[in-house]
Amino acid sequence: MGATTIAVLSQKGGTGKTTSVRTLTDVFRRIGLDVLAVDLDPQGNLSDYFDVDPEATPTIADVLTGRAPATQAVHDDVLPANLSLAEAELALAGKMGRELTLKRALKPLRDSYDFILLDCPPTLGLLTVNALVAADHALLTTEAQYFALQGVEQALEVIELARDGLNPDLGWLGVVFNIADMRTRHSREAYDSLREHVGRKLLESTIRQSIAYAEAAERAVSILDHRPDLGADYLALADELLVRLRRPEARERLKALTGT
Ligand SMILES: Nc1ncnc2c1ncn2[C@@H]1O[C@H](COP(=O)(O)OP(=O)(O)OP(=O)(O)O)[C@@H](O)[C@H]1O
Ligand SMILES: [Mg+2]
């Protein structure tokens, strides 16, 4: 069995992937689940959000190039990345089985965790493909704009490619409507039109837009502590995901945490 692995991706930048990975990791840890957060972006934002020492080695780049086992690259339950990952991706491109590298590398860690969350870079390239091959489920994030639909469709195509080829069991966890201002008609209409296109894949929980997210990231604190009123959006999202993942026992613990 082992950890349930979830790839968080989007075709574009700035859709809140890293914030989602960070915050869902926080929620799941607070209900007693063991979560490994994996940074697959050479920007290293997730590693920053978790305040991993920028000098920490080895990193995911060493793991993907075979220089270190994944077990050695975990620092406080985060597998960090930095710019060296860009070089590692290029090196990986010429290798046999390049799409399977992450899946193979994570194997020794799977029994130590309940969840492994993969934070993808803002491209649908080899690193994201590796994430989709290693994952049990894909979770898409999208910003709350009309033009976001196109990005969602492109990401859906890549997910279908992974399913047709290297990972037929890849599940579809859903699309998160992120950084939203549902008070505006624009956001509500964008939500409805996305719903028409992707149906039930669109999650009902939406994440409200707030400057508090940038503040929380800067201070490397969780939005759950920085602004619990906003963090409630992620608690609702986590609950909806746990329904889809069929984890009733975890949902019970989440209920206890939120006192509902
Ligand atoms: N709900 C929100 N409301 C407002 N700003 C947000 C929200 N969530 C995230 N942000 C901010 O938006 C920016 C992008 O967020 P984040 O880094 O999570 O996106 P990303 O999809 O991982 O970006 P990239 O594609 O560059 O990796 C950050 O400055 C973050 O603080
Ligand atoms: Mg990111």
PDB file of C-alpha atoms and ligand atoms in Angstrom:
ATOM      1  CA  MET A   1       0.000   0.000   0.000  1.00  0.00           C
ATOM      2  CA  GLY A   2       2.071   2.900   1.276  1.00  0.00           C
ATOM      3  CA  ALA A   3       1.543   6.615   0.991  1.00  0.00           C
ATOM      4  CA  THR A   4      -1.185   8.111  -1.155  1.00  0.00           C
ATOM      5  CA  THR A   5       0.737  10.308  -3.567  1.00  0.00           C
ATOM      6  CA  ILE A   6      -0.850  13.479  -4.944  1.00  0.00           C
ATOM      7  CA  ALA A   7       0.643  15.657  -7.684  1.00  0.00           C
ATOM      8  CA  VAL A   8      -0.438  19.315  -7.508  1.00  0.00           C
ATOM      9  CA  LEU A   9      -0.071  20.920 -10.903  1.00  0.00           C
ATOM     10  CA  SER A  10      -1.180  23.628 -13.294  1.00  0.00           C
ATOM     11  CA  GLN A  11      -0.244  24.614 -16.792  1.00  0.00           C
ATOM     12  CA  LYS A  12       0.524  28.164 -15.710  1.00  0.00           C
ATOM     13  CA  GLY A  13       2.478  29.924 -13.014  1.00  0.00           C
ATOM     14  CA  GLY A  14       1.018  31.564  -9.951  1.00  0.00           C
ATOM     15  CA  THR A  15      -2.122  29.483  -9.511  1.00  0.00           C
ATOM     16  CA  GLY A  16      -1.386  28.711  -5.877  1.00  0.00           C
ATOM     17  CA  LYS A  17       0.126  25.239  -6.285  1.00  0.00           C
ATOM     18  CA  THR A  18       2.852  25.750  -3.737  1.00  0.00           C
ATOM     19  CA  THR A  19       0.530  27.431  -1.241  1.00  0.00           C
ATOM     20  CA  SER A  20      -1.894  24.519  -1.644  1.00  0.00           C
ATOM     21  CA  VAL A  21       0.819  21.922  -1.048  1.00  0.00           C
ATOM     22  CA  ARG A  22       2.120  23.842   1.939  1.00  0.00           C
ATOM     23  CA  THR A  23      -1.283  24.361   3.516  1.00  0.00           C
ATOM     24  CA  LEU A  24      -2.738  20.911   2.820  1.00  0.00           C
ATOM     25  CA  THR A  25       0.442  19.453   4.322  1.00  0.00           C
ATOM     26  CA  ASP A  26      -0.169  21.591   7.410  1.00  0.00           C
ATOM     27  CA  VAL A  27      -3.800  20.483   7.691  1.00  0.00           C
ATOM     28  CA  PHE A  28      -3.015  16.793   7.267  1.00  0.00           C
ATOM     29  CA  ARG A  29      -0.147  16.924   9.765  1.00  0.00           C
ATOM     30  CA  ARG A  30      -2.410  18.583  12.308  1.00  0.00           C
ATOM     31  CA  ILE A  31      -4.747  15.599  12.197  1.00  0.00           C
ATOM     32  CA  GLY A  32      -1.872  13.243  12.882  1.00  0.00           C
ATOM     33  CA  LEU A  33      -1.054  12.124   9.353  1.00  0.00           C
ATOM     34  CA  ASP A  34       2.550  11.717   8.259  1.00  0.00           C
ATOM     35  CA  VAL A  35       3.066  13.851   5.182  1.00  0.00           C
ATOM     36  CA  LEU A  36       6.105  14.200   2.957  1.00  0.00           C
ATOM     37  CA  ALA A  37       6.155  17.425   0.931  1.00  0.00           C
ATOM     38  CA  VAL A  38       8.221  17.205  -2.251  1.00  0.00           C
ATOM     39  CA  ASP A  39       9.467  20.329  -4.037  1.00  0.00           C
ATOM     40  CA  LEU A  40       9.698  19.669  -7.776  1.00  0.00           C
ATOM     41  CA  ASP A  41      10.241  23.279  -8.794  1.00  0.00           C
ATOM     42  CA  PRO A  42      13.751  24.705  -9.362  1.00  0.00           C
ATOM     43  CA  GLN A  43      12.390  27.974  -7.913  1.00  0.00           C
ATOM     44  CA  GLY A  44      12.395  26.170  -4.557  1.00  0.00           C
ATOM     45  CA  ASN A  45       9.354  28.085  -3.269  1.00  0.00           C
ATOM     46  CA  LEU A  46       7.965  25.174  -1.279  1.00  0.00           C
ATOM     47  CA  SER A  47      11.326  24.681   0.422  1.00  0.00           C
ATOM     48  CA  ASP A  48      11.300  28.408   1.293  1.00  0.00           C
ATOM     49  CA  TYR A  49       7.716  28.273   2.580  1.00  0.00           C
ATOM     50  CA  PHE A  50       8.793  25.459   4.917  1.00  0.00           C
ATOM     51  CA  ASP A  51      11.913  27.391   5.863  1.00  0.00           C
ATOM     52  CA  VAL A  52      14.280  24.629   4.785  1.00  0.00           C
ATOM     53  CA  ASP A  53      17.930  25.717   5.064  1.00  0.00           C
ATOM     54  CA  PRO A  54      18.855  26.839   1.517  1.00  0.00           C
ATOM     55  CA  GLU A  55      22.182  25.024   1.936  1.00  0.00           C
ATOM     56  CA  ALA A  56      20.522  21.724   2.828  1.00  0.00           C
ATOM     57  CA  THR A  57      21.862  18.791   0.804  1.00  0.00           C
ATOM     58  CA  PRO A  58      21.172  16.429  -0.793  1.00  0.00           C
ATOM     59  CA  THR A  59      18.106  17.769  -2.612  1.00  0.00           C
ATOM     60  CA  ILE A  60      15.594  16.355  -5.069  1.00  0.00           C
ATOM     61  CA  ALA A  61      18.101  17.154  -7.848  1.00  0.00           C
ATOM     62  CA  ASP A  62      20.592  14.691  -6.340  1.00  0.00           C
ATOM     63  CA  VAL A  63      17.827  12.114  -6.019  1.00  0.00           C
ATOM     64  CA  LEU A  64      16.683  12.420  -9.643  1.00  0.00           C
ATOM     65  CA  THR A  65      20.244  12.193 -10.970  1.00  0.00           C
ATOM     66  CA  GLY A  66      20.987   9.160  -8.825  1.00  0.00           C
ATOM     67  CA  ARG A  67      23.582  10.891  -6.647  1.00  0.00           C
ATOM     68  CA  ALA A  68      21.641  10.276  -3.416  1.00  0.00           C
ATOM     69  CA  PRO A  69      18.825   8.049  -2.238  1.00  0.00           C
ATOM     70  CA  ALA A  70      15.559   9.845  -1.450  1.00  0.00           C
ATOM     71  CA  THR A  71      15.785   8.680   2.164  1.00  0.00           C
ATOM     72  CA  GLN A  72      18.850  10.916   2.625  1.00  0.00           C
ATOM     73  CA  ALA A  73      17.293  13.947   0.946  1.00  0.00           C
ATOM     74  CA  VAL A  74      14.384  14.328   3.373  1.00  0.00           C
ATOM     75  CA  HIS A  75      14.864  17.280   5.726  1.00  0.00           C
ATOM     76  CA  ASP A  76      12.095  17.593   8.341  1.00  0.00           C
ATOM     77  CA  ASP A  77       9.692  15.707   6.086  1.00  0.00           C
ATOM     78  CA  VAL A  78      10.408  18.007   3.146  1.00  0.00           C
ATOM     79  CA  LEU A  79      12.301  16.913   0.045  1.00  0.00           C
ATOM     80  CA  PRO A  80      13.695  20.292  -1.018  1.00  0.00           C
ATOM     81  CA  ALA A  81      14.662  21.774  -4.355  1.00  0.00           C
ATOM     82  CA  ASN A  82      16.839  24.628  -5.546  1.00  0.00           C
ATOM     83  CA  LEU A  83      18.148  25.899  -8.867  1.00  0.00           C
ATOM     84  CA  SER A  84      20.286  22.792  -9.321  1.00  0.00           C
ATOM     85  CA  LEU A  85      17.029  21.019 -10.202  1.00  0.00           C
ATOM     86  CA  ALA A  86      16.980  22.841 -13.553  1.00  0.00           C
ATOM     87  CA  GLU A  87      20.286  21.217 -14.453  1.00  0.00           C
ATOM     88  CA  ALA A  88      19.125  17.857 -13.140  1.00  0.00           C
ATOM     89  CA  GLU A  89      16.043  18.057 -15.364  1.00  0.00           C
ATOM     90  CA  LEU A  90      18.251  18.589 -18.410  1.00  0.00           C
ATOM     91  CA  ALA A  91      20.483  15.664 -17.430  1.00  0.00           C
ATOM     92  CA  LEU A  92      17.411  13.507 -16.890  1.00  0.00           C
ATOM     93  CA  ALA A  93      16.039  14.306 -20.350  1.00  0.00           C
ATOM     94  CA  GLY A  94      18.676  12.140 -22.038  1.00  0.00           C
ATOM     95  CA  LYS A  95      18.162   9.089 -19.840  1.00  0.00           C
ATOM     96  CA  MET A  96      16.224   5.880 -20.427  1.00  0.00           C
ATOM     97  CA  GLY A  97      13.155   5.638 -18.246  1.00  0.00           C
ATOM     98  CA  ARG A  98      13.363   9.348 -17.573  1.00  0.00           C
ATOM     99  CA  GLU A  99       9.634   9.609 -16.822  1.00  0.00           C
ATOM    100  CA  LEU A 100       9.832   6.859 -14.193  1.00  0.00           C
ATOM    101  CA  THR A 101      12.728   8.286 -12.215  1.00  0.00           C
ATOM    102  CA  LEU A 102      10.713   9.981  -9.458  1.00  0.00           C
ATOM    103  CA  LYS A 103       8.360   7.030  -9.025  1.00  0.00           C
ATOM    104  CA  ARG A 104      11.315   4.692  -8.532  1.00  0.00           C
ATOM    105  CA  ALA A 105      13.142   7.111  -6.258  1.00  0.00           C
ATOM    106  CA  LEU A 106      10.175   7.612  -3.919  1.00  0.00           C
ATOM    107  CA  LYS A 107       9.509   3.906  -3.459  1.00  0.00           C
ATOM    108  CA  PRO A 108      11.655   3.497  -0.308  1.00  0.00           C
ATOM    109  CA  LEU A 109       9.751   6.378   1.331  1.00  0.00           C
ATOM    110  CA  ARG A 110       6.226   5.233   0.603  1.00  0.00           C
ATOM    111  CA  ASP A 111       5.827   3.053   3.646  1.00  0.00           C
ATOM    112  CA  SER A 112       6.900   5.833   5.997  1.00  0.00           C
ATOM    113  CA  TYR A 113       4.107   8.255   5.093  1.00  0.00           C
ATOM    114  CA  ASP A 114       0.342   8.512   4.807  1.00  0.00           C
ATOM    115  CA  PHE A 115       0.539  11.160   2.104  1.00  0.00           C
ATOM    116  CA  ILE A 116       3.197  12.383  -0.298  1.00  0.00           C
ATOM    117  CA  LEU A 117       2.365  15.762  -1.869  1.00  0.00           C
ATOM    118  CA  LEU A 118       4.259  16.776  -5.010  1.00  0.00           C
ATOM    119  CA  ASP A 119       4.578  20.482  -5.820  1.00  0.00           C
ATOM    120  CA  CYS A 120       5.052  20.776  -9.584  1.00  0.00           C
ATOM    121  CA  PRO A 121       6.752  23.605 -11.474  1.00  0.00           C
ATOM    122  CA  PRO A 122       4.622  25.906 -13.676  1.00  0.00           C
ATOM    123  CA  THR A 123       5.281  23.956 -16.876  1.00  0.00           C
ATOM    124  CA  LEU A 124       3.994  20.669 -18.173  1.00  0.00           C
ATOM    125  CA  GLY A 125       7.522  19.390 -18.813  1.00  0.00           C
ATOM    126  CA  LEU A 126       9.518  16.395 -17.663  1.00  0.00           C
ATOM    127  CA  LEU A 127       9.328  17.189 -13.944  1.00  0.00           C
ATOM    128  CA  THR A 128       5.537  17.426 -14.030  1.00  0.00           C
ATOM    129  CA  VAL A 129       5.362  14.248 -16.110  1.00  0.00           C
ATOM    130  CA  ASN A 130       7.524  12.526 -13.486  1.00  0.00           C
ATOM    131  CA  ALA A 131       5.103  13.720 -10.825  1.00  0.00           C
ATOM    132  CA  LEU A 132       2.096  12.402 -12.775  1.00  0.00           C
ATOM    133  CA  VAL A 133       3.782   9.032 -13.223  1.00  0.00           C
ATOM    134  CA  ALA A 134       4.691   8.808  -9.523  1.00  0.00           C
ATOM    135  CA  ALA A 135       1.254   9.949  -8.325  1.00  0.00           C
ATOM    136  CA  ASP A 136      -1.927   8.103  -7.442  1.00  0.00           C
ATOM    137  CA  HIS A 137      -3.969  11.281  -7.917  1.00  0.00           C
ATOM    138  CA  ALA A 138      -3.688  14.590  -9.745  1.00  0.00           C
ATOM    139  CA  LEU A 139      -4.947  17.823  -8.220  1.00  0.00           C
ATOM    140  CA  LEU A 140      -5.150  20.857 -10.487  1.00  0.00           C
ATOM    141  CA  THR A 141      -5.110  24.418  -9.294  1.00  0.00           C
ATOM    142  CA  THR A 142      -6.430  27.284 -11.361  1.00  0.00           C
ATOM    143  CA  GLU A 143      -6.748  30.976 -10.795  1.00  0.00           C
ATOM    144  CA  ALA A 144     -10.244  32.354 -10.763  1.00  0.00           C
ATOM    145  CA  GLN A 145     -10.249  33.905 -14.233  1.00  0.00           C
ATOM    146  CA  TYR A 146     -12.006  33.219 -17.489  1.00  0.00           C
ATOM    147  CA  PHE A 147      -8.758  32.660 -19.381  1.00  0.00           C
ATOM    148  CA  ALA A 148      -7.838  29.959 -16.860  1.00  0.00           C
ATOM    149  CA  LEU A 149     -10.054  27.470 -18.654  1.00  0.00           C
ATOM    150  CA  GLN A 150      -7.534  26.982 -21.432  1.00  0.00           C
ATOM    151  CA  GLY A 151      -4.778  26.179 -18.955  1.00  0.00           C
ATOM    152  CA  VAL A 152      -7.030  23.664 -17.224  1.00  0.00           C
ATOM    153  CA  GLU A 153      -7.761  21.957 -20.537  1.00  0.00           C
ATOM    154  CA  GLN A 154      -4.067  21.710 -21.384  1.00  0.00           C
ATOM    155  CA  ALA A 155      -3.286  20.227 -17.984  1.00  0.00           C
ATOM    156  CA  LEU A 156      -6.140  17.762 -18.451  1.00  0.00           C
ATOM    157  CA  GLU A 157      -4.581  16.626 -21.718  1.00  0.00           C
ATOM    158  CA  VAL A 158      -1.263  15.937 -20.018  1.00  0.00           C
ATOM    159  CA  ILE A 159      -3.053  13.960 -17.321  1.00  0.00           C
ATOM    160  CA  GLU A 160      -4.803  11.917 -20.020  1.00  0.00           C
ATOM    161  CA  LEU A 161      -1.435  11.275 -21.692  1.00  0.00           C
ATOM    162  CA  ALA A 162      -0.032   9.964 -18.425  1.00  0.00           C
ATOM    163  CA  ARG A 163      -3.100   7.749 -18.048  1.00  0.00           C
ATOM    164  CA  ASP A 164      -2.895   6.398 -21.595  1.00  0.00           C
ATOM    165  CA  GLY A 165       0.763   5.604 -21.176  1.00  0.00           C
ATOM    166  CA  LEU A 166       2.823   5.253 -18.072  1.00  0.00           C
ATOM    167  CA  ASN A 167       0.262   5.540 -15.276  1.00  0.00           C
ATOM    168  CA  PRO A 168      -3.134   4.076 -16.201  1.00  0.00           C
ATOM    169  CA  ASP A 169      -4.178   4.103 -12.520  1.00  0.00           C
ATOM    170  CA  LEU A 170      -3.725   7.852 -12.112  1.00  0.00           C
ATOM    171  CA  GLY A 171      -6.836   9.208 -10.407  1.00  0.00           C
ATOM    172  CA  TRP A 172      -8.440  12.549 -10.738  1.00  0.00           C
ATOM    173  CA  LEU A 173      -8.783  14.358  -7.470  1.00  0.00           C
ATOM    174  CA  GLY A 174     -10.179  17.582  -8.857  1.00  0.00           C
ATOM    175  CA  VAL A 175      -9.650  21.197  -9.798  1.00  0.00           C
ATOM    176  CA  VAL A 176      -9.260  23.845  -7.097  1.00  0.00           C
ATOM    177  CA  PHE A 177     -10.625  27.277  -7.941  1.00  0.00           C
ATOM    178  CA  ASN A 178      -7.941  29.346  -6.262  1.00  0.00           C
ATOM    179  CA  ILE A 179      -7.199  32.964  -5.414  1.00  0.00           C
ATOM    180  CA  ALA A 180     -10.862  33.736  -5.953  1.00  0.00           C
ATOM    181  CA  ASP A 181     -13.044  36.696  -5.171  1.00  0.00           C
ATOM    182  CA  MET A 182     -16.498  35.158  -5.286  1.00  0.00           C
ATOM    183  CA  ARG A 183     -18.044  38.546  -4.514  1.00  0.00           C
ATOM    184  CA  THR A 184     -17.296  39.548  -8.101  1.00  0.00           C
ATOM    185  CA  ARG A 185     -19.501  38.429 -10.940  1.00  0.00           C
ATOM    186  CA  HIS A 186     -16.403  37.706 -13.006  1.00  0.00           C
ATOM    187  CA  SER A 187     -15.207  35.047 -10.551  1.00  0.00           C
ATOM    188  CA  ARG A 188     -18.643  33.493 -10.188  1.00  0.00           C
ATOM    189  CA  GLU A 189     -19.104  33.311 -13.946  1.00  0.00           C
ATOM    190  CA  ALA A 190     -15.618  31.868 -14.399  1.00  0.00           C
ATOM    191  CA  TYR A 191     -16.478  29.223 -11.799  1.00  0.00           C
ATOM    192  CA  ASP A 192     -19.730  28.341 -13.564  1.00  0.00           C
ATOM    193  CA  SER A 193     -18.108  28.100 -16.967  1.00  0.00           C
ATOM    194  CA  LEU A 194     -15.353  25.866 -15.582  1.00  0.00           C
ATOM    195  CA  ARG A 195     -18.036  23.732 -14.001  1.00  0.00           C
ATOM    196  CA  GLU A 196     -19.734  23.350 -17.382  1.00  0.00           C
ATOM    197  CA  HIS A 197     -16.486  22.139 -18.891  1.00  0.00           C
ATOM    198  CA  VAL A 198     -15.075  19.852 -16.212  1.00  0.00           C
ATOM    199  CA  GLY A 199     -18.230  18.944 -14.299  1.00  0.00           C
ATOM    200  CA  ARG A 200     -17.783  17.329 -10.911  1.00  0.00           C
ATOM    201  CA  LYS A 201     -14.016  17.522 -11.228  1.00  0.00           C
ATOM    202  CA  LEU A 202     -14.334  21.118 -10.105  1.00  0.00           C
ATOM    203  CA  LEU A 203     -14.184  21.127  -6.310  1.00  0.00           C
ATOM    204  CA  GLU A 204     -16.858  23.029  -4.449  1.00  0.00           C
ATOM    205  CA  SER A 205     -14.438  24.562  -1.959  1.00  0.00           C
ATOM    206  CA  THR A 206     -12.827  27.682  -3.350  1.00  0.00           C
ATOM    207  CA  ILE A 207      -9.845  29.484  -1.863  1.00  0.00           C
ATOM    208  CA  ARG A 208     -10.400  33.175  -1.269  1.00  0.00           C
ATOM    209  CA  GLN A 209      -7.943  35.745  -2.474  1.00  0.00           C
ATOM    210  CA  SER A 210      -6.068  37.662   0.211  1.00  0.00           C
ATOM    211  CA  ILE A 211      -2.804  39.527   0.611  1.00  0.00           C
ATOM    212  CA  ALA A 212      -2.419  37.551   3.846  1.00  0.00           C
ATOM    213  CA  TYR A 213      -1.074  34.617   1.789  1.00  0.00           C
ATOM    214  CA  ALA A 214       1.921  36.625   0.639  1.00  0.00           C
ATOM    215  CA  GLU A 215       2.526  37.771   4.223  1.00  0.00           C
ATOM    216  CA  ALA A 216       2.317  34.216   5.535  1.00  0.00           C
ATOM    217  CA  ALA A 217       4.726  32.990   2.841  1.00  0.00           C
ATOM    218  CA  GLU A 218       7.197  35.754   3.620  1.00  0.00           C
ATOM    219  CA  ARG A 219       7.191  34.823   7.297  1.00  0.00           C
ATOM    220  CA  ALA A 220       7.251  31.079   6.548  1.00  0.00           C
ATOM    221  CA  VAL A 221       4.187  30.580   8.751  1.00  0.00           C
ATOM    222  CA  SER A 222       1.065  28.684   7.858  1.00  0.00           C
ATOM    223  CA  ILE A 223      -2.031  30.616   6.827  1.00  0.00           C
ATOM    224  CA  LEU A 224      -3.796  28.370   9.382  1.00  0.00           C
ATOM    225  CA  ASP A 225      -1.970  30.300  12.126  1.00  0.00           C
ATOM    226  CA  HIS A 226      -1.487  33.638  10.407  1.00  0.00           C
ATOM    227  CA  ARG A 227      -5.166  34.042   9.474  1.00  0.00           C
ATOM    228  CA  PRO A 228      -7.318  31.169  10.750  1.00  0.00           C
ATOM    229  CA  ASP A 229     -10.423  32.823   9.266  1.00  0.00           C
ATOM    230  CA  LEU A 230      -8.883  32.410   5.776  1.00  0.00           C
ATOM    231  CA  GLY A 231      -7.261  29.088   6.636  1.00  0.00           C
ATOM    232  CA  ALA A 232     -10.810  27.773   7.001  1.00  0.00           C
ATOM    233  CA  ASP A 233     -10.938  27.609   3.182  1.00  0.00           C
ATOM    234  CA  TYR A 234      -8.154  25.037   3.210  1.00  0.00           C
ATOM    235  CA  LEU A 235      -9.816  23.077   6.010  1.00  0.00           C
ATOM    236  CA  ALA A 236     -12.933  22.831   3.837  1.00  0.00           C
ATOM    237  CA  LEU A 237     -10.834  21.848   0.831  1.00  0.00           C
ATOM    238  CA  ALA A 238      -9.007  19.186   2.850  1.00  0.00           C
ATOM    239  CA  ASP A 239     -12.358  17.786   3.977  1.00  0.00           C
ATOM    240  CA  GLU A 240     -13.647  17.616   0.413  1.00  0.00           C
ATOM    241  CA  LEU A 241     -10.444  15.883  -0.690  1.00  0.00           C
ATOM    242  CA  LEU A 242     -10.685  13.358   2.146  1.00  0.00           C
ATOM    243  CA  VAL A 243     -14.211  12.497   0.967  1.00  0.00           C
ATOM    244  CA  ARG A 244     -12.917  11.874  -2.546  1.00  0.00           C
ATOM    245  CA  LEU A 245      -9.951   9.902  -1.170  1.00  0.00           C
ATOM    246  CA  ARG A 246     -12.334   7.810   0.950  1.00  0.00           C
ATOM    247  CA  ARG A 247     -10.589   8.547   4.243  1.00  0.00           C
ATOM    248  CA  PRO A 248     -13.489   8.755   6.734  1.00  0.00           C
ATOM    249  CA  GLU A 249     -11.242   8.271   9.775  1.00  0.00           C
ATOM    250  CA  ALA A 250      -9.118  11.252   8.785  1.00  0.00           C
ATOM    251  CA  ARG A 251     -12.287  13.274   8.223  1.00  0.00           C
ATOM    252  CA  GLU A 252     -13.393  12.502  11.764  1.00  0.00           C
ATOM    253  CA  ARG A 253     -10.116  13.846  13.083  1.00  0.00           C
ATOM    254  CA  LEU A 254     -10.465  16.934  10.927  1.00  0.00           C
ATOM    255  CA  LYS A 255     -13.911  17.499  12.405  1.00  0.00           C
ATOM    256  CA  ALA A 256     -12.449  17.231  15.881  1.00  0.00           C
ATOM    257  CA  LEU A 257      -9.747  19.756  14.939  1.00  0.00           C
ATOM    258  CA  THR A 258     -12.214  22.293  13.622  1.00  0.00           C
ATOM    259  CA  GLY A 259     -14.759  21.638  16.333  1.00  0.00           C
ATOM    260  CA  THR A 260     -17.595  21.081  13.872  1.00  0.00           C
TER     261      THR A 260
HETATM  262  N1  LIG B   1      -5.515  32.623  -1.888  1.00  0.00           N
HETATM  263  C1  LIG B   1      -4.570  33.499  -2.237  1.00  0.00           C
HETATM  264  N2  LIG B   1      -4.845  34.826  -2.308  1.00  0.00           N
HETATM  265  C2  LIG B   1      -3.923  35.725  -2.686  1.00  0.00           C
HETATM  266  N3  LIG B   1      -2.657  35.407  -2.984  1.00  0.00           N
HETATM  267  C3  LIG B   1      -2.310  34.109  -2.932  1.00  0.00           C
HETATM  268  C4  LIG B   1      -3.233  33.080  -2.571  1.00  0.00           C
HETATM  269  N4  LIG B   1      -2.597  31.898  -2.604  1.00  0.00           N
HETATM  270  C5  LIG B   1      -1.338  32.166  -2.985  1.00  0.00           C
HETATM  271  N5  LIG B   1      -1.149  33.475  -3.175  1.00  0.00           N
HETATM  272  C6  LIG B   1       0.058  34.193  -3.592  1.00  0.00           C
HETATM  273  O1  LIG B   1       0.171  34.100  -4.985  1.00  0.00           O
HETATM  274  C7  LIG B   1       1.529  33.901  -5.353  1.00  0.00           C
HETATM  275  C8  LIG B   1       1.641  32.581  -6.075  1.00  0.00           C
HETATM  276  O2  LIG B   1       1.280  31.526  -5.172  1.00  0.00           O
HETATM  277  P1  LIG B   1       2.024  30.138  -5.201  1.00  0.00           P
HETATM  278  O3  LIG B   1       3.484  30.329  -5.081  1.00  0.00           O
HETATM  279  O4  LIG B   1       1.368  29.249  -4.251  1.00  0.00           O
HETATM  280  O5  LIG B   1       1.635  29.713  -6.700  1.00  0.00           O
HETATM  281  P2  LIG B   1       2.313  28.639  -7.635  1.00  0.00           P
HETATM  282  O6  LIG B   1       1.263  28.131  -8.530  1.00  0.00           O
HETATM  283  O7  LIG B   1       3.050  27.640  -6.835  1.00  0.00           O
HETATM  284  O8  LIG B   1       3.344  29.553  -8.426  1.00  0.00           O
HETATM  285  P3  LIG B   1       4.497  28.999  -9.414  1.00  0.00           P
HETATM  286  O9  LIG B   1       3.770  28.601 -10.625  1.00  0.00           O
HETATM  287  O10 LIG B   1       5.405  30.170  -9.604  1.00  0.00           O
HETATM  288  O11 LIG B   1       5.145  27.847  -8.740  1.00  0.00           O
HETATM  289  C9  LIG B   1       2.326  33.946  -4.068  1.00  0.00           C
HETATM  290  O12 LIG B   1       2.803  35.248  -3.890  1.00  0.00           O
HETATM  291  C10 LIG B   1       1.311  33.602  -3.001  1.00  0.00           C
HETATM  292  O13 LIG B   1       1.635  34.160  -1.761  1.00  0.00           O
HETATM  293 MG    MG B   2       5.014  27.018  -6.977  1.00  0.00          MG
END
